[in-house]
XYZ file of C-alpha atoms in Angstrom:
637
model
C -17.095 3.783 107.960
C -18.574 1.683 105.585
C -18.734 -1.311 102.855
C -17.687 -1.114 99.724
C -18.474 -3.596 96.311
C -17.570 -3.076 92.962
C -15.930 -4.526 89.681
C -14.974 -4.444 86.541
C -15.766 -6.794 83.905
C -15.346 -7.641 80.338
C -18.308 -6.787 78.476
C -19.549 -10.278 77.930
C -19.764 -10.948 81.523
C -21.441 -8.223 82.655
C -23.792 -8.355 85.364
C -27.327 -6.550 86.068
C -27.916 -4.195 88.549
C -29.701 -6.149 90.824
C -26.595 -8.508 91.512
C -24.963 -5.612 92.227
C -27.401 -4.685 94.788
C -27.709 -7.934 96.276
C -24.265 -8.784 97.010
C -23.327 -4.914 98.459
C -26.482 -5.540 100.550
C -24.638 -8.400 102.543
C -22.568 -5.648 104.040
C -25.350 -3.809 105.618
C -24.269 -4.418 108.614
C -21.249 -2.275 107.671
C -23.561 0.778 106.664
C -27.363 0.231 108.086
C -27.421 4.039 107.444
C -28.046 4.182 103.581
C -26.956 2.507 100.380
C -25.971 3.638 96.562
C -25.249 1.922 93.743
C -23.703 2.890 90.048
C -23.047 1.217 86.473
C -21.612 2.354 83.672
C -19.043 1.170 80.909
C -15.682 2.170 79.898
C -15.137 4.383 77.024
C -14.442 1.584 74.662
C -17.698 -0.495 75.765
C -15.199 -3.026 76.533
C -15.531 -3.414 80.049
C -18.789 -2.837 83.030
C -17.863 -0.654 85.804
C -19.850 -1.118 89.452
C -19.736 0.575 92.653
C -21.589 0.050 95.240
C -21.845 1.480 99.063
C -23.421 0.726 102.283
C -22.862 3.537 104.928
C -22.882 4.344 108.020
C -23.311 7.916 108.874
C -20.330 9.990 110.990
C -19.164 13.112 108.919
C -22.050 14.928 106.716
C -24.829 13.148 107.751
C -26.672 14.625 104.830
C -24.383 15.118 102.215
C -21.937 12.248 102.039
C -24.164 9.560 100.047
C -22.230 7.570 97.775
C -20.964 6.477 95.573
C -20.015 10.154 95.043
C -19.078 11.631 92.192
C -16.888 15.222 91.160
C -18.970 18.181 89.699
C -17.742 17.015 86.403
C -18.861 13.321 86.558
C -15.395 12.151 85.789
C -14.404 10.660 89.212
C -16.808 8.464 91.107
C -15.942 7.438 94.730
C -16.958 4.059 96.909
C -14.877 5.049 100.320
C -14.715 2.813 103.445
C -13.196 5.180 106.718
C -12.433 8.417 107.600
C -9.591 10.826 106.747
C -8.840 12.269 110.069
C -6.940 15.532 108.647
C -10.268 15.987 105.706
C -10.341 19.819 107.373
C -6.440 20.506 106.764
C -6.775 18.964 103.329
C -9.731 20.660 102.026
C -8.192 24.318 103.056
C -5.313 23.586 101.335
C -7.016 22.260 98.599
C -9.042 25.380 98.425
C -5.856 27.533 98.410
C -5.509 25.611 95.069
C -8.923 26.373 93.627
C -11.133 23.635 94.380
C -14.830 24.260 95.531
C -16.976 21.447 97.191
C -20.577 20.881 97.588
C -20.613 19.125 101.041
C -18.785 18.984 104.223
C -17.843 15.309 104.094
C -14.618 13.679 103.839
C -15.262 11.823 100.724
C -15.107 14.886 98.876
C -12.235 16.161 100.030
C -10.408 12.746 98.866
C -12.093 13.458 95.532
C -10.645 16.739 95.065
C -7.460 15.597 96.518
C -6.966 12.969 93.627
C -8.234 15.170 91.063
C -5.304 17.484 92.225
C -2.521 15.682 92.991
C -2.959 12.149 91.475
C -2.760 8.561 92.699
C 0.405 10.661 95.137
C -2.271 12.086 96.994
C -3.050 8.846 98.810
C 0.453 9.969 100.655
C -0.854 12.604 102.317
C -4.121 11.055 103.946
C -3.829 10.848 107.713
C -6.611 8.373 108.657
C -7.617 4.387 107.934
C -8.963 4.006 104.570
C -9.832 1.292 101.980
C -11.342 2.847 98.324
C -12.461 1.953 95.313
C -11.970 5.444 92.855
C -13.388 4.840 88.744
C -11.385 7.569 86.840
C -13.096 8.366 83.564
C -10.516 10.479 82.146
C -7.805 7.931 82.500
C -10.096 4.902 81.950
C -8.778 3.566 85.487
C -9.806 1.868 88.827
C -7.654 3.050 91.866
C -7.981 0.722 94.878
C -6.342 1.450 98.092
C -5.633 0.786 101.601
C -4.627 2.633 104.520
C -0.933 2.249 105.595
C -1.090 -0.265 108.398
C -4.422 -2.134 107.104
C -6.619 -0.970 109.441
C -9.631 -0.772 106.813
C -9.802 -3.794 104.427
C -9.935 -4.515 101.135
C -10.091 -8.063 99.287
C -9.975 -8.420 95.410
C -10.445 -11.151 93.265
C -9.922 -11.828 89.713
C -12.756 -13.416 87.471
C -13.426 -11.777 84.090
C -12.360 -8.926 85.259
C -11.759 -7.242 88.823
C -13.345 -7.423 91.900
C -13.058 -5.536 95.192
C -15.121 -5.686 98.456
C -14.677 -4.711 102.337
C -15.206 -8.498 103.162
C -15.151 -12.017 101.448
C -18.736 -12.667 101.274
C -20.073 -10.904 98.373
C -16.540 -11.854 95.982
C -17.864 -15.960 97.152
C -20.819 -15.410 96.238
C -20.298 -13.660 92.878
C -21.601 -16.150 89.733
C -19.279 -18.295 88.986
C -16.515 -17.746 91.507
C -14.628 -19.980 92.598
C -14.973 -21.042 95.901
C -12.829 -23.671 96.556
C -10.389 -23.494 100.148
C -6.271 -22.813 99.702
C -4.750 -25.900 101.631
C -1.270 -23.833 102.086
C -3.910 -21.082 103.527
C -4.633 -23.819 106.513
C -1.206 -24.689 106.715
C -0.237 -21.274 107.344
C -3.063 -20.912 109.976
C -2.017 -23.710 112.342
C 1.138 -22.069 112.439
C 0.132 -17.764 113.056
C -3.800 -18.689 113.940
C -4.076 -16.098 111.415
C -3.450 -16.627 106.934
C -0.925 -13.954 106.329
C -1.644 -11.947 103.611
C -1.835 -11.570 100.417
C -3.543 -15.244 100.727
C -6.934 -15.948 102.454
C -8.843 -19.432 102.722
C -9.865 -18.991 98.850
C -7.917 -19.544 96.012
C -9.487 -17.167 94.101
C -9.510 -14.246 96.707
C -6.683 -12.187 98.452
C -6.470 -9.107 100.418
C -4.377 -6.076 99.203
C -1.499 -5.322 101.093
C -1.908 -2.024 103.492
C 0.342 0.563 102.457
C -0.627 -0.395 98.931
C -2.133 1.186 96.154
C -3.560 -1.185 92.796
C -4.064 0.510 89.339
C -6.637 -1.642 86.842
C -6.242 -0.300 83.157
C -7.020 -1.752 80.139
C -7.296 -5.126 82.163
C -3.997 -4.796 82.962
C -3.544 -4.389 87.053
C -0.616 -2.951 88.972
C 0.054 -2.713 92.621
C 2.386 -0.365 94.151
C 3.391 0.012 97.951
C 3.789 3.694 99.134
C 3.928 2.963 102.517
C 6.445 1.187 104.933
C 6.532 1.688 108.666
C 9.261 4.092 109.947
C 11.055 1.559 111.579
C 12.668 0.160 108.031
C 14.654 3.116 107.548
C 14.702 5.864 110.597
C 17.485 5.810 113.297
C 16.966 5.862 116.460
C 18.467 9.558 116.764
C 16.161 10.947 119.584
C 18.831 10.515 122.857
C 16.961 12.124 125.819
C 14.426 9.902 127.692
C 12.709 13.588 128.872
C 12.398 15.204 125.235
C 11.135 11.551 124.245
C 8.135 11.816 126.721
C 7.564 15.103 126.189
C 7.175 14.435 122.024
C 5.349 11.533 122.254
C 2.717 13.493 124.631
C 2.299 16.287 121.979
C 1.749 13.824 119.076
C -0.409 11.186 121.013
C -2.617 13.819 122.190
C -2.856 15.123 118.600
C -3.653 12.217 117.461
C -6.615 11.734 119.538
C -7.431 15.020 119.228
C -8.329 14.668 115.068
C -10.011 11.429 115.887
C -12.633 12.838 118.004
C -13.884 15.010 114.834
C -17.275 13.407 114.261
C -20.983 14.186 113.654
C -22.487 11.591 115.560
C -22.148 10.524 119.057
C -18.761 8.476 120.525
C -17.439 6.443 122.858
C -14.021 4.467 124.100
C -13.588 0.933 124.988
C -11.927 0.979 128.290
C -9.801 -2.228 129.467
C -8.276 -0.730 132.270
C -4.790 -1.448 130.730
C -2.297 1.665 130.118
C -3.693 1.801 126.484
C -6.807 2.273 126.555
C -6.665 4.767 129.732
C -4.185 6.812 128.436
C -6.759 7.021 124.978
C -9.828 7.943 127.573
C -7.536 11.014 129.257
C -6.590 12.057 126.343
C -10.248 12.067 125.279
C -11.013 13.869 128.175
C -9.130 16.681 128.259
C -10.627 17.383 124.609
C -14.113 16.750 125.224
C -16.864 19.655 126.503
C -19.424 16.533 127.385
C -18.866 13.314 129.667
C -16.620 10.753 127.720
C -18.898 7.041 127.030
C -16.918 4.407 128.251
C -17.575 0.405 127.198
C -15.768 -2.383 128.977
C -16.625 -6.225 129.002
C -15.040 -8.934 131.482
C -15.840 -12.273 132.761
C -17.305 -13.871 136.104
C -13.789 -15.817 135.940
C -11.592 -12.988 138.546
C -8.546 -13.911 136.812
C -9.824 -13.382 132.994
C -11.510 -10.086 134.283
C -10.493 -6.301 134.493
C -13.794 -5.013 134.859
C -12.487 -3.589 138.399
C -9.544 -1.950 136.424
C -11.864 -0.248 133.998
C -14.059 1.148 136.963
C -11.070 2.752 138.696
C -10.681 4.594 134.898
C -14.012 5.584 134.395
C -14.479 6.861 138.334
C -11.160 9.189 137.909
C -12.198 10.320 134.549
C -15.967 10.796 135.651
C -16.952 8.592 132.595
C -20.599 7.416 131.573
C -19.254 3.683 131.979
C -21.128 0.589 130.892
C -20.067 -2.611 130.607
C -21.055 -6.796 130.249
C -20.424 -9.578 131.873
C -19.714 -12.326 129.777
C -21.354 -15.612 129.916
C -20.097 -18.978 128.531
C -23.341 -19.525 126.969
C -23.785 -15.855 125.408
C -20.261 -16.782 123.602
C -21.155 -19.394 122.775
C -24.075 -18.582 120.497
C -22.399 -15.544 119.273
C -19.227 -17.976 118.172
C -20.552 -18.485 114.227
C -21.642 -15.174 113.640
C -18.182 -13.833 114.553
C -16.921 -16.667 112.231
C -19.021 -16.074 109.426
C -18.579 -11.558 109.909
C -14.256 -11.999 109.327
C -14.691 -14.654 106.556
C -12.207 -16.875 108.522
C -11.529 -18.631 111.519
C -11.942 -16.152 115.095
C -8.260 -15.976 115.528
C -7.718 -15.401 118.879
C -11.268 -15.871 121.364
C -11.424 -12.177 122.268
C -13.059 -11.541 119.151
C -15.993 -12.686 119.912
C -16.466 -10.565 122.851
C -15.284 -7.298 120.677
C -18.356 -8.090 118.556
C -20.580 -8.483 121.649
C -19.313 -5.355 123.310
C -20.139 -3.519 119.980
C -23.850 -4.801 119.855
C -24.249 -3.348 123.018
C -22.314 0.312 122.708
C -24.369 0.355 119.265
C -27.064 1.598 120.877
C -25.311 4.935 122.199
C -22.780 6.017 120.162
C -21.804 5.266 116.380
C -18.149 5.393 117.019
C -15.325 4.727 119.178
C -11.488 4.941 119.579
C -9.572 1.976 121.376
C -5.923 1.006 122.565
C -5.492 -1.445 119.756
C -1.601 -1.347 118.345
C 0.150 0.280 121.399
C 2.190 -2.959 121.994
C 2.744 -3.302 118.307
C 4.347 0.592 118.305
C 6.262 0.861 121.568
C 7.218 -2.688 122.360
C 4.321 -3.803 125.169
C 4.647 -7.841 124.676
C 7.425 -10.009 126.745
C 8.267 -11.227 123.456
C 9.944 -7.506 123.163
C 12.082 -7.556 126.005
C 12.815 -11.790 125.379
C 14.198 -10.549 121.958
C 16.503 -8.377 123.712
C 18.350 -11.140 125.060
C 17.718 -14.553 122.663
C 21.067 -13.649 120.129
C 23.056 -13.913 124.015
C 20.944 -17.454 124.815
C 21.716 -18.827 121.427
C 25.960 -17.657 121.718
C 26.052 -19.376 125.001
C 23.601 -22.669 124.241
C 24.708 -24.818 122.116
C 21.547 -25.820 119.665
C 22.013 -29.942 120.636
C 21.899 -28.851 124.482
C 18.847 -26.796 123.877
C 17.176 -29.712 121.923
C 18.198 -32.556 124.332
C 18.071 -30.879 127.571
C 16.069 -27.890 127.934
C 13.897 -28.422 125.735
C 12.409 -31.749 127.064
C 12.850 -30.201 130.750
C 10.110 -27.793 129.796
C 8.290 -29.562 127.933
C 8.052 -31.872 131.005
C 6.833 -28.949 133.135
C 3.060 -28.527 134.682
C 0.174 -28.349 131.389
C 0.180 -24.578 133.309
C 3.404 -23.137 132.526
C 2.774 -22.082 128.854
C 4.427 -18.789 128.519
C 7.479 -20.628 129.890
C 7.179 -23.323 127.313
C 6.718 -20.773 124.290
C 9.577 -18.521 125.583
C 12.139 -21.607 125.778
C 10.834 -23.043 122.442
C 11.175 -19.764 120.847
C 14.781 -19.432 122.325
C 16.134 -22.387 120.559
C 14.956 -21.165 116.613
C 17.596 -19.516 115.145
C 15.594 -19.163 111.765
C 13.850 -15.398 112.336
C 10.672 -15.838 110.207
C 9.772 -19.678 112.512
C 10.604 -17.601 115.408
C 7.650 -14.748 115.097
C 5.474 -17.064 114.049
C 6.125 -19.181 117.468
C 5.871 -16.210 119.651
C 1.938 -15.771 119.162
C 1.374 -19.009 116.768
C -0.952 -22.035 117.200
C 1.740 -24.719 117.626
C 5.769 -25.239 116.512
C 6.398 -26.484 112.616
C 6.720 -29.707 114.205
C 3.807 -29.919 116.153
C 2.092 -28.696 112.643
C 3.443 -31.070 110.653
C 2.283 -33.391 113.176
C -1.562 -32.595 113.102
C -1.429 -32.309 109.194
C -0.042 -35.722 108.969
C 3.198 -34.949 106.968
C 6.141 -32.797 106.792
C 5.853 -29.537 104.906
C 8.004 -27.251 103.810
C 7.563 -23.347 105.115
C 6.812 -21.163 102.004
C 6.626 -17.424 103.549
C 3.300 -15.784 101.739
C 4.923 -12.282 102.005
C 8.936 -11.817 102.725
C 7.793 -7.839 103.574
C 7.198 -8.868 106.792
C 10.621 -10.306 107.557
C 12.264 -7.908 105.169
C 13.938 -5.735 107.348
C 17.976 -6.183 107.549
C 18.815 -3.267 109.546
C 18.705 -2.562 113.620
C 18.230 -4.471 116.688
C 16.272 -7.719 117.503
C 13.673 -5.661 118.839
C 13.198 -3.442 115.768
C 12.585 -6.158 113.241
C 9.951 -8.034 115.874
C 8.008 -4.708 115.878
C 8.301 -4.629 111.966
C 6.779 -7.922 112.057
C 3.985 -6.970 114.264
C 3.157 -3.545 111.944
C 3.238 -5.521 109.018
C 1.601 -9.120 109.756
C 0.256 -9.733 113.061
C -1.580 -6.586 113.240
C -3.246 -6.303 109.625
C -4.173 -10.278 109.688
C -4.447 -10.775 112.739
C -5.740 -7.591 115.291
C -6.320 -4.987 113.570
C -8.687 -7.380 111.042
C -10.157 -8.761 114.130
C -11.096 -4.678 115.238
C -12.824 -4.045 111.627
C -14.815 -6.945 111.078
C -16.176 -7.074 114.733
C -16.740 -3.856 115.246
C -18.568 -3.449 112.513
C -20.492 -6.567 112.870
C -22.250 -4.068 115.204
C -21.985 -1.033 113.081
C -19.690 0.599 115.039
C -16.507 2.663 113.650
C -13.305 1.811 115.741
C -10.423 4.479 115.815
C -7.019 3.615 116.886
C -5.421 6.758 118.317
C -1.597 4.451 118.492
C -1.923 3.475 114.850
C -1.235 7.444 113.520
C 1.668 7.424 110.864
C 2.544 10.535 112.779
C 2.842 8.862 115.688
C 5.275 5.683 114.606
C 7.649 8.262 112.685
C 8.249 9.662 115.971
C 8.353 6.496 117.552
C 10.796 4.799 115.113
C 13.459 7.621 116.452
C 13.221 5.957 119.647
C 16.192 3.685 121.040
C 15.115 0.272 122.339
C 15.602 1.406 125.709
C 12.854 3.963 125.369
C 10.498 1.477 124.619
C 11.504 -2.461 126.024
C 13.860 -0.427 128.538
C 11.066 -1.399 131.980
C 9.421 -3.661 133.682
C 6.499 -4.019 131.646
C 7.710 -2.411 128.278
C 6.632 0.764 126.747
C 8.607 2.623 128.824
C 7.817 6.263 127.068
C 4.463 5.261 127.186
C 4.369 4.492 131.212
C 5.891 8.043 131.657
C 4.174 10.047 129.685
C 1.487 9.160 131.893
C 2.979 9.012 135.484
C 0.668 11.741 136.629
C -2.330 11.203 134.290
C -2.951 7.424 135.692
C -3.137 5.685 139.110
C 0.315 3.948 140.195
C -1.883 0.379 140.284
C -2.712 1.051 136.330
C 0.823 1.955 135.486
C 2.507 -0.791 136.848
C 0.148 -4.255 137.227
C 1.236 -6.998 135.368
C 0.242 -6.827 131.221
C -2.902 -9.678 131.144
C -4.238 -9.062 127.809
C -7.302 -9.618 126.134
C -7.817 -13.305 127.641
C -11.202 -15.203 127.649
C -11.121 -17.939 129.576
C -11.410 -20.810 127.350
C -8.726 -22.862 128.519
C -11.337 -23.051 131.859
C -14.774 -23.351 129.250
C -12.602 -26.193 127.188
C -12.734 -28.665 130.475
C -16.213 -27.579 132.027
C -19.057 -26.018 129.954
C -17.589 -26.584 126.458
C -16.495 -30.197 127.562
C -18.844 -32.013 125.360
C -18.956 -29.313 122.724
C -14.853 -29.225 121.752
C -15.064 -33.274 121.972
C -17.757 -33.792 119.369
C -16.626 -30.636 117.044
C -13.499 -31.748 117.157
C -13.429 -35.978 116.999
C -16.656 -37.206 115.410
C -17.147 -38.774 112.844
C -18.747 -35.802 110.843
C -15.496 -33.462 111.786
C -14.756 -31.587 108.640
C -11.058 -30.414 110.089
C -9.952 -34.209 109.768
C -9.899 -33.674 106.067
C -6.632 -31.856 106.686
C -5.281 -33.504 110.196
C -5.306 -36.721 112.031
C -7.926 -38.153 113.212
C -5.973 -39.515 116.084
C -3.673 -36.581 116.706
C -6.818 -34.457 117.280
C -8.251 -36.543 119.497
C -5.127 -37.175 122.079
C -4.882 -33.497 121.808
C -8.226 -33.009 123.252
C -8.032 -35.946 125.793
C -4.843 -34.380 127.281
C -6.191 -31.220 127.606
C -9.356 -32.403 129.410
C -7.017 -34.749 131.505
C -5.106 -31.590 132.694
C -2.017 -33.286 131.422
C -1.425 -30.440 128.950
C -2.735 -26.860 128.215
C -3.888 -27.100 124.411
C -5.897 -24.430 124.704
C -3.936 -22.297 121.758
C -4.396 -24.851 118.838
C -7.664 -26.343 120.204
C -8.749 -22.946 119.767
C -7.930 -22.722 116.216
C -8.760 -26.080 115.038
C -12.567 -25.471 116.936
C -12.631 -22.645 114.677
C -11.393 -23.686 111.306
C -13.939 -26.730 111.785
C -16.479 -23.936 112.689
C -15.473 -21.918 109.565
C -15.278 -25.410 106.995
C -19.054 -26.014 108.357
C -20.213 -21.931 107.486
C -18.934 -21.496 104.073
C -18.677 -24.994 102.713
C -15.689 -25.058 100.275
C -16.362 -26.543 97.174
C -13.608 -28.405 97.037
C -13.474 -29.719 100.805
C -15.144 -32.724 99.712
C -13.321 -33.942 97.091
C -10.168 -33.309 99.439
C -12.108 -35.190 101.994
C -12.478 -37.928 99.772
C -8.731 -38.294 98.234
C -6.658 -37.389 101.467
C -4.977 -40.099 103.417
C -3.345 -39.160 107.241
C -1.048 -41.430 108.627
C 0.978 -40.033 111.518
C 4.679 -39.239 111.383
């Protein structure tokens, strides 16, 4: 687990070493372990290649430095992750021929290309981004991991770029740093900017499951991965053999992600997820499992008490925090300024404070994250189920006129109600995952902008899928946009804000092939979704874990908004120094924040996001935000 840096350029903008080191070393915090850097030049002369590394130590503490290069010196390496089957691959490839020098996992990806091409990036089992310079072909491979759980942004500027986070491609000479305005449009809607995009113009992520080819200047992006779900059926019939399966490959894939060289831990909610990870962990472990939980003094944010019932049945070394409004406070920006964008959601900030603190025992740990995502956890699963029935029966006018203003008139505390009738009455699919988990409705966007805009989708993959049930193409959604943008980006960048590695045990391509053979009913089919999930481990976890009510990964700002944070959202959000109001009105923000300190409504979602992208406008300063400022008028619709 690591960052990675690197370009090519054309010759006449070539850039010394010590740029090279200076941007890679904003990323220490990636790789406080060590650092390497290389330059050399195409064959030609024409172009400068760099790479550069900052690492943090798990597999071959001594011998995986990099950038690493084959015994011949044709291949060099920059390598951000771990390839969880590295032991499977490296016998095989030594059935072929191949020798190796050190015990890493770099290495063995190495070898792998050097036998079996650009295709070998098919048969890595593990989260990945890389940056490989192939001197016999005169080419730079870049790729990333099949759901996106490692990143990789690249930017174009007399030449290529590549980097594990935004910072050092801003800060490169001459980039341009100005702010995408469709980027912020596209936020108010997810709270996340889908990919490809990203705030900057001039910088966009590469798609997971993709591969890019740079040769000759020429650059080519492939994508060699799409989740199951596009094209398996749902063939597997018997509820028992499903269980039984999904045991054997979930506990597998746990298994392979407890191969390490350095101490490791779990980050135990308390929730079905991550329990189900910690038994797993158990039962495959010689030493007492480390355990990390954090919660809130607020009882109903909390589930502290849920995580101690885990780590007393497991016998776990369990530590945890207590999170105080004024701790999260301080630690807001530097969560802000670690993902390069607005926090999307406000548990992020506590993920990068729980990683501070585990830093100082273990180097690693594996987590819950994507479990909903696979096996259908989230009411919006089981709503989906039943919204083509609502939409037969309601006629759109009687949804608009009369239930629709009915719940809108409800208590400011009835939000999942709201969302789940409001998300009932779009018939257009793509408006309809965005509502599910977005900031606000396109008209309640439009709205704040100050104008009506049209919705341009950033990526159709996403919504691609033609084939199967409601439920199926909402799970697509999640595999392919809201968890690379949104949770699984959130994981990375603040995890590693504390130099820890995160492993996601539900994320194995393994384990959603199986999955994807699964009828709806396997997974939606309960109270609670996930139903394979819940019985797999009916005699593994307490009844009280198995079947309390889903709460999530809440913090309670909605609480902080009105009391401690009173003052703060006011000023951030309506003086006359607010940089947001350079894309919204003025006055729209401000009734939005009186009603939601009245009680009258719960804003808490899109307060949320426009506290952040006002935190995020302040950090990186967008060169062109002040012109903008300067030439945009707001009048409300």
């Amino acid at each position: 687990m690591c960052g990675i840096f690197g370009w090519v350029l054309r010759g006449e903008h070539r850039q010394d070493y010590d740029t090279l080191v200076r941007l890679t070393n904003l990323m220490k915090h990636r790789g406080p372990d060590g650092a390497g850097y290389r330059q050399s030049d195409t064959a030609d002369q024409r172009y400068q290649v760099s790479l550069g590394h900052r690492r943090l130590s798990i597999i071959d503490l001594e011998g995986g430095a990099q950038p690493m290069w084959s015994a011949d010196g044709s291949i060099g390496l920059v390598f951000n992750g771990e390839l969880y089957n590295y032991i499977e691959l490296r016998e095989e490839l030594n059935s072929l021929g191949h020798t190796f020098r050190t015990s890493s996992d770099t290495e063995v990806l190495i070898e792998a290309y050097r036998a079996w091409g650009v295709d070998s990036i098919k048969r890595f089992r593990g989260m990945f981004a890389f940056g490989l310079w192939d001197a016999r072909a005169q080419q730079l491979v870049l790729a990333r991991d099949p759901f996106g759980k490692k990143p990789l942004f690249i930017a174009e500027n007399a030449g290529l770029l590549f980097a594990s986070e935004i910072e050092p491609l801003l800060q490169f000479p001459g980039m341009n740093t100005s702010i995408d305005p469709h980027a912020v449009e596209h936020y108010l809607l997810n709270r996340y900017v889908p990919g490809p995009r990203t705030f900057f113009q001039a910088v966009r992520k590469l798609p997971p499951g993709c591969h890019l080819v740079w040769r000759e200047g020429r650059t080519n992006i492939t994508r060699y991965f799409i989740p199951p779900l596009a094209s398996a059926e749902p063939d597997i019939t018997d509820f028992n053999e499903a269980v039984r399966m999904f045991k054997a490959t979930f506990d597998d894939a746990v298994r392979i992600r407890m191969r390490s060289d350095v101490a490791f831990g779990a980050y135990l909610s308390g929730g079905i997820d991550s329990s189900a990870v910690v038994a797993a962990m158990v039962r495959h472990s010689s030493e007492r499992v480390r355990t990390f939980s954090v919660g809130f003094r607020e009882a109903s944010y909390s589930e502290l008490d849920h995580a101690r019932t885990i780590a007393r049945q497991f016998d776990t070394d369990h530590e945890e925090i207590v999170l105080e409004p004024h701790d999260f406070l301080k630690s807001w920006p530097t969560a802000i300024l670690r993902r390069g964008a607005p926090a999307a959601e406000p548990a992020d900030i506590p993920v990068m404070m729980l990683s501070h603190m585990a830093a100082s025992k273990v180097k690693m740990v594996l987590t819950g994250e994507g479990a909903d995502e696979l096996l259908g956890g989230y009411p919006k699963h089981r709503a989906e189920q039943w919204i083509e029935l609502y939409q037969r029966l309601v006629p759109q006018a009687i949804h608009d006129r009369i239930i629709s203003p009915a719940m809108r008139a409800l208590p400011y505390d009835m939000r999942r109600a709201k969302i789940v009738t409001t998300a009932a009455g779009e018939r257009d699919w793509p408006s309809r995952m965005q509502l599910w988990f977005g900031g606000v409705s396109l008209g309640e966007r439009n709205r704040i902008i100050g104008r009506p805009l049209p919705v341009a989708l950033p990526d159709s993959h996403p919504f691609s899928i033609g084939i199967g049930s409601n439920v199926r193409r909402t799970l697509f959604f999640d595999q392919t946009s809201w968890l690379p943008d949104n949770l699984l980006e959130r994981a990375d960048r603040m995890m590693m804000a504390g130099s820890i590695e995160g492993r996601m045990p539900f994320m194995d391509t393994s384990l959603a092939k199986l999955v994807a053979r699964f009828p709806d009913n396997f997974l939606v089919g309960r109270s609670g979704g996930k139903s394979v999930l819940r019985a797999a481990m009916q005699h593994t976890l307490p009844p009280g874990i198995l079947t309390r009510k889903k709460i999530g990964f809440r913090v309670p700002i909605e609480e902080w908004f009105r009391g401690p944070y009173r003052e703060f959202i006011s000023d951030l959000l309506v003086s006359d120094g607010a940089r947001v109001a350079s894309f919204c009105n003025r006055d729209v923000l401000r009734q939005l924040v009186n009603e939601h300190l009245a009680r009258r409504q719960n804003h808490e979602k899109v307060l949320w996001s426009l506290a952040n992208l006002e935190l995020f406008l302040r950090a990186f300063r967008p060169s062109s935000l002040e012109t903008r400022a300067r030439h945009s008028v707001r009048e409300p619709i």
